[in-house]
């Protein structure tokens, strides 16, 4: 079984996306969220929780930039925990 994660999606650390889900572009799956089988995450939304539910909309003019900003912070903060 399979699902689809479209472009420009931020999947938070420790989240689980189960089979047959569709995560549309410009959306965010919060850290630790569990997206249950067959869920459709609409474009421009934030899903969180266990099971994951929509918690807010992202305005279209902010969605791409907001996702990029959060993703860049993930990368920056991960560097703080890397062992040399």
Coordinates of N, CA and C in Angstrom, one line a residue:
X1 N 0.8 -1.2 0.0 CA 0.0 0.0 0.0 C 0.9 1.2 0.0
X2 N 0.3 2.3 -0.5 CA 1.2 3.5 -0.6 C 0.3 4.8 -0.4
X3 N 1.0 5.9 -0.3 CA 0.3 7.2 -0.2 C 1.1 8.2 -1.0
X4 N 0.8 9.4 -0.8 CA 1.4 10.5 -1.6 C 1.7 11.7 -0.6
X5 N 2.9 12.1 -0.7 CA 3.3 13.4 -0.1 C 3.8 14.3 -1.2
X6 N 3.0 15.4 -1.4 CA 3.3 16.3 -2.5 C 4.5 17.3 -2.1
X7 N 4.7 18.2 -3.0 CA 5.9 19.1 -2.8 C 5.6 20.1 -1.7
X8 N 6.7 20.6 -1.2 CA 6.7 21.7 -0.2 C 5.8 21.3 1.0
X9 N 6.1 20.2 1.6 CA 5.5 19.7 2.8 C 6.5 19.5 3.9
X10 N 6.2 20.0 5.1 CA 7.1 19.8 6.2 C 6.6 18.7 7.1
X11 N 7.4 17.7 7.3 CA 7.0 16.6 8.1 C 7.9 16.6 9.4
X12 N 7.2 17.0 10.5 CA 8.0 17.2 11.7 C 8.6 15.9 12.3
X13 N 9.6 16.1 13.1 CA 10.4 15.0 13.6 C 9.5 14.0 14.5
X14 N 9.7 12.7 14.3 CA 8.9 11.8 15.0 C 7.5 11.5 14.6
X15 N 7.1 12.2 13.6 CA 5.7 12.0 13.1 C 5.6 10.7 12.3
X16 N 4.4 10.2 12.2 CA 4.2 8.9 11.5 C 3.0 9.2 10.5
X17 N 3.3 8.8 9.2 CA 2.2 9.0 8.2 C 1.9 7.6 7.7
X18 N 0.8 7.1 8.0 CA 0.4 5.7 7.7 C 0.0 5.5 6.2
X19 N -0.3 4.3 5.8 CA -0.6 3.9 4.4 C -1.8 4.7 3.9
X20 N -1.8 4.9 2.6 CA -2.9 5.5 1.8 C -3.2 6.9 2.2
X21 N -2.3 7.7 2.8 CA -2.5 9.1 3.1 C -2.2 9.9 1.9
X22 N -2.8 11.0 1.8 CA -2.4 12.0 0.8 C -2.1 13.3 1.6
X23 N -0.9 13.8 1.5 CA -0.5 15.0 2.1 C -0.3 16.0 1.0
X24 N -1.2 17.0 0.8 CA -1.1 17.9 -0.3 C -0.1 19.0 0.0
X25 N 0.4 19.6 -1.1 CA 1.4 20.6 -1.0 C 1.1 21.8 -0.1
X26 N 2.2 22.4 0.4 CA 2.1 23.6 1.3 C 1.4 23.3 2.6
X27 N 1.7 22.1 3.1 CA 1.1 21.7 4.4 C 2.1 21.3 5.4
X28 N 1.8 21.2 6.7 CA 2.7 20.9 7.7 C 2.1 19.8 8.6
X29 N 2.9 18.7 8.8 CA 2.6 17.7 9.8 C 3.5 18.0 11.0
X30 N 2.8 18.2 12.1 CA 3.6 18.6 13.3 C 4.4 17.4 13.9
X31 N 5.5 17.8 14.6 CA 6.3 16.8 15.2 C 5.5 15.9 16.1
X32 N 5.7 14.6 16.0 CA 5.0 13.6 16.9 C 3.6 13.3 16.4
X33 N 3.1 13.9 15.3 CA 1.8 13.6 14.9 C 1.7 12.2 14.3
X34 N 0.5 11.6 14.4 CA 0.2 10.3 13.8 C -0.9 10.5 12.8
X35 N -0.6 10.5 11.6 CA -1.6 10.6 10.5 C -2.1 9.2 10.2
X36 N -3.4 9.0 10.5 CA -3.9 7.6 10.4 C -4.2 7.3 9.0
X37 N -4.3 6.0 8.7 CA -4.5 5.4 7.4 C -5.6 6.1 6.6
X38 N -5.4 6.5 5.4 CA -6.4 7.1 4.5 C -6.7 8.5 4.7
X39 N -6.0 9.2 5.6 CA -6.2 10.6 5.8 C -5.8 11.5 4.6
X40 N -6.6 12.5 4.3 CA -6.2 13.5 3.3 C -5.9 14.8 4.1
X41 N -4.7 15.3 3.9 CA -4.3 16.5 4.5 C -4.3 17.6 3.4
X42 N -5.3 18.5 3.5 CA -5.5 19.5 2.4 C -4.3 20.5 2.4
X43 N -4.1 21.0 1.2 CA -3.1 22.0 1.0 C -3.4 23.2 1.9
X44 N -2.3 23.8 2.5 CA -2.4 25.0 3.3 C -2.9 24.7 4.7
X45 N -2.7 23.5 5.2 CA -3.2 23.2 6.6 C -2.1 22.7 7.5
X46 N -2.3 22.8 8.8 CA -1.4 22.2 9.7 C -2.1 21.1 10.5
X47 N -1.5 19.9 10.5 CA -2.1 18.7 11.2 C -1.2 18.4 12.4
X48 N -1.9 18.1 13.5 CA -1.1 17.7 14.7 C -1.9 16.8 15.6
X49 N -1.3 16.0 16.5 CA -2.0 15.2 17.4 C -1.9 13.7 17.1
X50 N -2.6 13.0 18.0 CA -2.6 11.5 17.8 C -4.0 11.0 18.1
X51 N -4.8 10.8 17.1 CA -4.6 10.9 15.7 C -4.5 12.4 15.3
X52 N -3.8 12.6 14.2 CA -3.6 13.9 13.7 C -4.9 14.5 13.1
X53 N -5.2 15.8 13.5 CA -6.3 16.5 13.1 C -5.9 17.9 12.6
X54 N -6.7 18.6 11.8 CA -6.4 19.9 11.4 C -6.4 20.8 12.6
X55 N -5.3 21.6 12.8 CA -5.4 22.6 13.9 C -5.4 24.0 13.5
X56 N -5.0 24.2 12.2 CA -5.1 25.6 11.7 C -4.8 25.6 10.2
X57 N -5.2 26.7 9.6 CA -4.9 26.9 8.2 C -3.7 27.8 8.1
X58 N -2.9 27.7 7.0 CA -1.8 28.6 6.7 C -2.3 29.4 5.5
X59 N -2.2 30.7 5.7 CA -2.7 31.6 4.6 C -1.9 31.4 3.3
X60 N -2.5 31.4 2.1 CA -1.8 31.0 0.9 C -0.5 31.9 0.7
X61 N -0.6 33.2 1.0 CA 0.6 34.0 0.8 C 1.7 33.7 1.7
X62 N 1.5 33.1 2.8 CA 2.5 32.7 3.8 C 3.0 31.3 3.7
X63 N 2.2 30.4 3.1 CA 2.4 29.0 3.2 C 3.8 28.5 2.8
X64 N 4.2 28.9 1.6 CA 5.5 28.5 1.1 C 6.7 29.1 2.0
X65 N 6.6 30.4 2.2 CA 7.7 31.0 3.0 C 7.7 30.5 4.4
X66 N 6.6 30.2 5.0 CA 6.5 29.7 6.4 C 7.1 28.3 6.5
X67 N 6.7 27.5 5.6 CA 7.3 26.1 5.6 C 8.8 26.2 5.4
X68 N 9.3 27.0 4.5 CA 10.7 27.2 4.3 C 11.4 27.6 5.5
X69 N 10.8 28.6 6.2 CA 11.4 29.2 7.5 C 11.5 28.1 8.5
X70 N 10.5 27.3 8.7 CA 10.5 26.2 9.7 C 11.5 25.2 9.4
X71 N 11.5 24.8 8.1 CA 12.5 23.8 7.6 C 13.9 24.2 7.8
X72 N 14.2 25.5 7.5 CA 15.5 26.0 7.8 C 15.9 26.0 9.2
X73 N 14.9 26.3 10.1 CA 15.2 26.2 11.5 C 15.5 24.8 12.0
X74 N 14.8 23.8 11.4 CA 15.1 22.4 11.8 C 16.5 22.1 11.5
X75 N 17.0 22.5 10.3 CA 18.4 22.2 9.9 C 19.3 22.9 10.8
X76 N 19.1 24.2 11.1 CA 19.9 24.9 12.0 C 20.0 24.3 13.4
X77 N 18.9 23.9 14.0 CA 18.8 23.4 15.3 C 19.4 22.0 15.4
X78 N 19.3 21.2 14.3 CA 19.9 19.9 14.3 C 21.4 19.9 14.4
X79 N 22.0 21.0 13.9 CA 23.4 21.2 14.0 C 23.9 21.3 15.4
X80 N 23.0 21.8 16.3 CA 23.4 21.9 17.7 C 23.6 20.6 18.4
X81 N 23.0 19.5 17.8 CA 23.0 18.2 18.5 C 23.9 17.2 17.8
X82 N 24.6 17.6 16.8 CA 25.4 16.6 16.1 C 26.7 16.4 16.8
X83 N 27.2 15.2 16.9 CA 28.4 14.9 17.5 C 29.5 15.0 16.5
X84 N 30.7 15.6 16.9 CA 31.8 15.7 15.9 C 32.6 14.4 15.9

